[in-house]
Each structure stands twice: as C-alpha cells, then as structure tokens.
Amino acid sequence: MAKDSTISLQVIRRLPRYYRFLYDLKENGITRISSRELAQRMRLTASQIRQDLNCFGGFGQQGYGYLVDQLYDEIGHILGMDQLTKTILLGVGNLGTAVGNHIDFKSRGFNLIGLFDDNPELVGDTRADMVIRSTDEIEEFCRREKPEMAVLCIPKEAAPRLVEVLVGCGVKGFWNFSHYDILHDYPDVIVENVHMGDSLMTLSYHMVQEEN
Amino acid sequence: MAKDSTISLQVIRRLPRYYRFLYDLKENGITRISSRELAQRMRLTASQIRQDLNCFGGFGQQGYGYLVDQLYDEIGHILGMDQLTKTILLGVGNLGTAVGNHIDFKSRGFNLIGLFDDNPELVGDTRADMVIRSTDEIEEFCRREKPEMAVLCIPKEAAPRLVEVLVGCGVKGFWNFSHYDILHDYPDVIVENVHMGDSLMTLSYHMVQEEN
C-alpha cells in the first residue's frame, strides 16, 4: 500500500465516506463494484473515484472494478480503523452524553476509557456504561492509563487549563467540540475541530441561494 | 455585492469560519484588519483570503485592509444570517437535546419553533424552552406554521417516512444527523449532512500518519 504524505485534505476527508458506502455494500452482500456504479451511488464521477483511490496506490482493475471487502479493509487500514487509540471524554453534559452514547468509537479506531466532568452532581453517575470521574482525577488517570486522544465537550473557557494538563500527560490528539483554538497554543498536536454551527451556516447559505 | 453561483463549495465552507473570526475581532474592539493579519490568525495565507473574498466582489482596499464590521455584516448577509428561517427539530433524545440546547439557531439564520418525538414518555416534556410534541402532529403543525427547515436527530430507519411528510408540507432544507440519504430520494431539497463519525475517522487518519 503506497502512502503519500502529499495527499490533499479533500481526498482524506472523502475517505470516511468511501468507508461508509463500502460498509453498506458489504452489508448488502455486494462483493464487486465498478467505479461507475460506485460513483452513481456516491454522487461522484467515476474518474474522481479512480483519482482518489489512486492516491493510495489504486485498488481496481480495468474492466473488473473493485473488490468491496478488500477496498473496505484497505481504506479502513489507511484510516487507522484496525487499531484502538485510548480515549477520554471531558464534559458530560447534553453534548458529551450525546457524543458518548451516539458515536461508536470502537468502529472508528478509538477506545473510550474514561469520562470526566467538573460538576459534582454528575461525578459518580454513569454514561455510556462508564462512571463519570471528577476532572481533578484527570492527571493521575492519564499518567496511569496513557490515553492518546481526548474528546472536548467542555465550554471554551474551561478548555485551556485542561488542554495544558492533557498535553503535559502525553495526549496527542483532540476531537474538539469546544471553540478553544488548540492549535494556536499547541501547534504540534493533532486537532479535529467540530463546529456544528459552521455546518448550519452552510445550510443557510444554500437555502438563501435557492430563494434568489 | 456580486454573487456568483460558480463559487466553489470549499470557499463557501470557509465563510462560516471567516464569520466566526470576524465576530471575535469585533468582540475585541478591532475595527480594521489587513489580509496578512487575518491570515495569521486564521492560519491561511493572505493571498488565499484575498482570493476567497474576491469571489464575493472583494471588500478590502490595497494598503488599508478590511473594515471588520462591514466585512462581518457582508459575510453574514451572504450566509443568510440576517433572516430567520422557521425550523423544527425531530428526535429529542440525547443528540436532539444537545443540538437544541447547544446550538444558537437564531444567530445562524434559523428560528427553532417546534420539537417532535415519537416517544410518548418525552411528549409534553420541555427542552430548549419548548414543549415536545408527538410526531403525529407534525403534518398539521407544518401546514399551520410552514417551517422550511427540519433538523433530523432521528434513527435512519425512522427518517424516510418522516422526510416524505415534511417534503410534502414544503420543508426545503434538512440538517441531517440521521444517516438516511435524503438526496437519493429527493434530489431537489437542500441537505447538509452531519456525519460526526467521519470527523472522528479523519482524526484517526492524522494520528496514524503521525505515528508512521
């Protein structure tokens, strides 16, 4: 499998979508698919699909198409789905509870091993089959369990202090729902920001365009 | 203000980010900013910023920079932030509750006017200062209130039946957290899909690359 560090972020962002569609094909018992058929299902062009998959060495054969199982596994491997990175979640309000319950971390390469909140009324409660710990315990927990990823479902104001602790304990990746700009202060960590409001504004843009 | 329907989706997706950064500048009392300074804050290049904003007619003046207030208002206008589209939310579980409470719809061009769930234990409860209605009431509610956007926080299986009702009632836009492929069945509506799992897989990809 060729890996190319110059692969554009756009292509990378499409990989999870390929992975989802291939999963559905597998579930429906489809073992082989042409780039044309896959393109139709994904509303892409066949040439874009061939181009995207060529970035990773290309998997298909002219006139034969792609083997669904193989392509699924390869893309899963590229995305790191075949390993489980230890993960903790900070902030178990509505958002953190939704993320903890709604997201299947294990099938996305992460193993959620701890939940933390600074609200004493939540500490000791259970979410996603785990007991909520106090944020005071984070440092000791991290030194012991060595999580490498943290999900931040905390307010922006609370984030800088906690991120400092986490980075100090060796956390390398953040799935960041807070609006704190982590990369500004820690340019070497890996951050995936989730700005749900941006998605909503994009929808607004398209609805406004439609009216005009 | 020039509008150009050929603007790439990439540029459009960056607009909410400009809008957020400009909001912060306003909040910090900054009235004027050069493309170089804005670029530094946003981790873009000055030329990319000039290019992006030129798609919409360009706002800056050589050697003077951008007026923060004016640029904020203009981008807000492009994004449709100066109107309020009537919106309903379906599915008031953890995810729907988080979305209803966590997202400031009004500052993103939408007015949340109704919550619906098919769980009889939730119907009559209050979330985000609204009473949860039964999904049985959706059609009558839509005929009366004419919402144009629906947020779907429901399972994939429940979505097709409800989307059929909503499209029939004139709902034109969907903020879709379910994994139902709305555009496949209704190519003419406007859909913004939120696949949080894709974001998580992208983070996994970057963490795996870092290790190699």
Coordinates of C-alpha atoms in Angstrom, one line a residue, chain A residues 3 7 9-10 12-13 16-17 19-20 24 43 78-81 83 85 94-95 97-98 101-103 105 108 110 148-149 156 173-175 177 181 183-184 190 192 194-212, chain B residues 3 7 9-10 12-13 16-17 19-20 24 43 78-81 83 85 94-95 97-98 101-103 105 108 110 148-149 156 173-175 177 181 183-184 190 192 194-212:
Chain A
K3 CA 1.1 6.1 1.3
I7 CA -2.5 13.6 -0.3
L9 CA -7.1 17.1 2.8
Q10 CA -10.0 17.0 0.4
I12 CA -8.6 12.4 3.0
R13 CA -12.0 13.9 4.0
P16 CA -14.6 8.1 5.6
R17 CA -17.4 8.5 3.1
Y19 CA -15.6 3.6 4.0
R20 CA -19.3 4.1 4.9
D24 CA -23.2 -0.7 3.2
R43 CA -22.9 11.0 -6.5
I78 CA -5.4 3.8 5.9
L79 CA -7.8 5.4 8.4
G80 CA -6.4 3.5 11.3
M81 CA -9.6 1.6 12.0
Q83 CA -6.1 -0.1 15.9
T85 CA -6.4 4.5 20.5
N94 CA -26.0 17.0 26.9
L95 CA -23.4 17.2 24.2
T97 CA -23.6 12.4 26.7
A98 CA -24.8 12.5 23.1
N101 CA -23.8 7.4 23.5
H102 CA -24.3 8.2 19.9
I103 CA -20.8 7.7 18.5
F105 CA -15.8 4.9 18.9
R108 CA -13.7 4.4 14.3
F110 CA -10.8 4.7 19.3
E148 CA -3.6 9.5 23.5
M149 CA -6.9 11.2 22.4
K156 CA -14.3 27.3 25.7
G173 CA -5.0 14.2 19.5
F174 CA -8.1 16.2 20.3
W175 CA -11.7 15.9 19.0
F177 CA -16.2 20.5 20.2
D181 CA -8.3 27.2 19.3
L183 CA -3.5 24.7 17.6
H184 CA -2.8 28.3 18.3
I190 CA -3.5 16.9 16.1
E192 CA -10.1 17.8 14.6
V194 CA -16.2 20.1 15.2
H195 CA -18.0 23.4 14.5
M196 CA -21.6 22.3 14.2
G197 CA -22.6 26.0 13.8
D198 CA -20.5 26.2 10.6
S199 CA -22.5 23.3 9.1
L200 CA -25.7 25.1 10.0
M201 CA -24.5 28.3 8.3
T202 CA -23.5 26.4 5.2
L203 CA -27.1 25.1 5.0
S204 CA -28.4 28.6 5.5
Y205 CA -26.2 29.8 2.6
H206 CA -27.6 27.2 0.2
M207 CA -31.2 27.9 1.3
V208 CA -30.7 31.6 0.7
Q209 CA -29.1 31.0 -2.7
E210 CA -32.1 28.8 -3.7
E211 CA -34.5 31.6 -2.9
N212 CA -32.7 34.1 -5.1
Chain B
K3 CA -22.9 36.9 -6.1
I7 CA -18.3 29.7 -6.2
L9 CA -18.0 24.6 -2.1
Q10 CA -14.6 24.9 -0.5
I12 CA -18.4 28.5 0.8
R13 CA -17.3 26.2 3.6
P16 CA -18.6 30.5 8.4
R17 CA -15.1 30.4 9.7
Y19 CA -17.7 34.9 10.1
R20 CA -16.6 33.4 13.5
D24 CA -14.2 37.6 17.7
R43 CA -3.7 30.1 9.7
I78 CA -24.2 36.2 2.1
L79 CA -24.7 33.4 4.6
G80 CA -28.3 34.5 5.2
M81 CA -27.7 35.4 8.8
Q83 CA -33.1 36.4 8.1
T85 CA -35.9 30.5 8.6
N94 CA -29.5 12.9 23.8
L95 CA -28.4 14.1 20.4
T97 CA -31.4 17.7 23.2
A98 CA -27.7 18.6 22.8
N101 CA -29.6 23.4 23.7
H102 CA -26.1 23.8 22.4
I103 CA -26.7 25.4 19.0
F105 CA -30.0 28.8 15.9
R108 CA -27.2 31.2 12.4
F110 CA -32.8 29.8 11.8
E148 CA -38.8 25.5 5.8
M149 CA -36.1 23.6 7.6
K156 CA -32.0 6.2 9.9
G173 CA -33.9 22.2 3.8
F174 CA -32.6 19.4 6.1
W175 CA -29.9 19.5 8.7
F177 CA -27.8 13.9 11.6
D181 CA -29.5 9.5 2.2
L183 CA -30.8 13.4 -1.7
H184 CA -31.0 10.0 -3.2
I190 CA -31.2 21.1 0.3
E192 CA -26.4 19.4 5.0
V194 CA -23.6 15.9 9.7
H195 CA -21.5 12.7 9.9
M196 CA -19.7 13.1 13.2
G197 CA -18.1 9.7 12.7
D198 CA -16.4 10.9 9.5
S199 CA -14.8 13.7 11.5
L200 CA -13.6 11.1 14.1
M201 CA -12.1 8.9 11.3
T202 CA -10.3 11.9 9.9
L203 CA -8.7 12.5 13.3
S204 CA -7.7 8.8 13.4
Y205 CA -6.1 9.1 10.0
H206 CA -4.0 12.0 11.1
M207 CA -3.0 10.3 14.3
V208 CA -1.9 7.2 12.5
Q209 CA 0.1 9.2 9.9
E210 CA 1.9 10.9 12.8
E211 CA 3.0 7.6 14.2
N212 CA 4.4 6.4 10.9

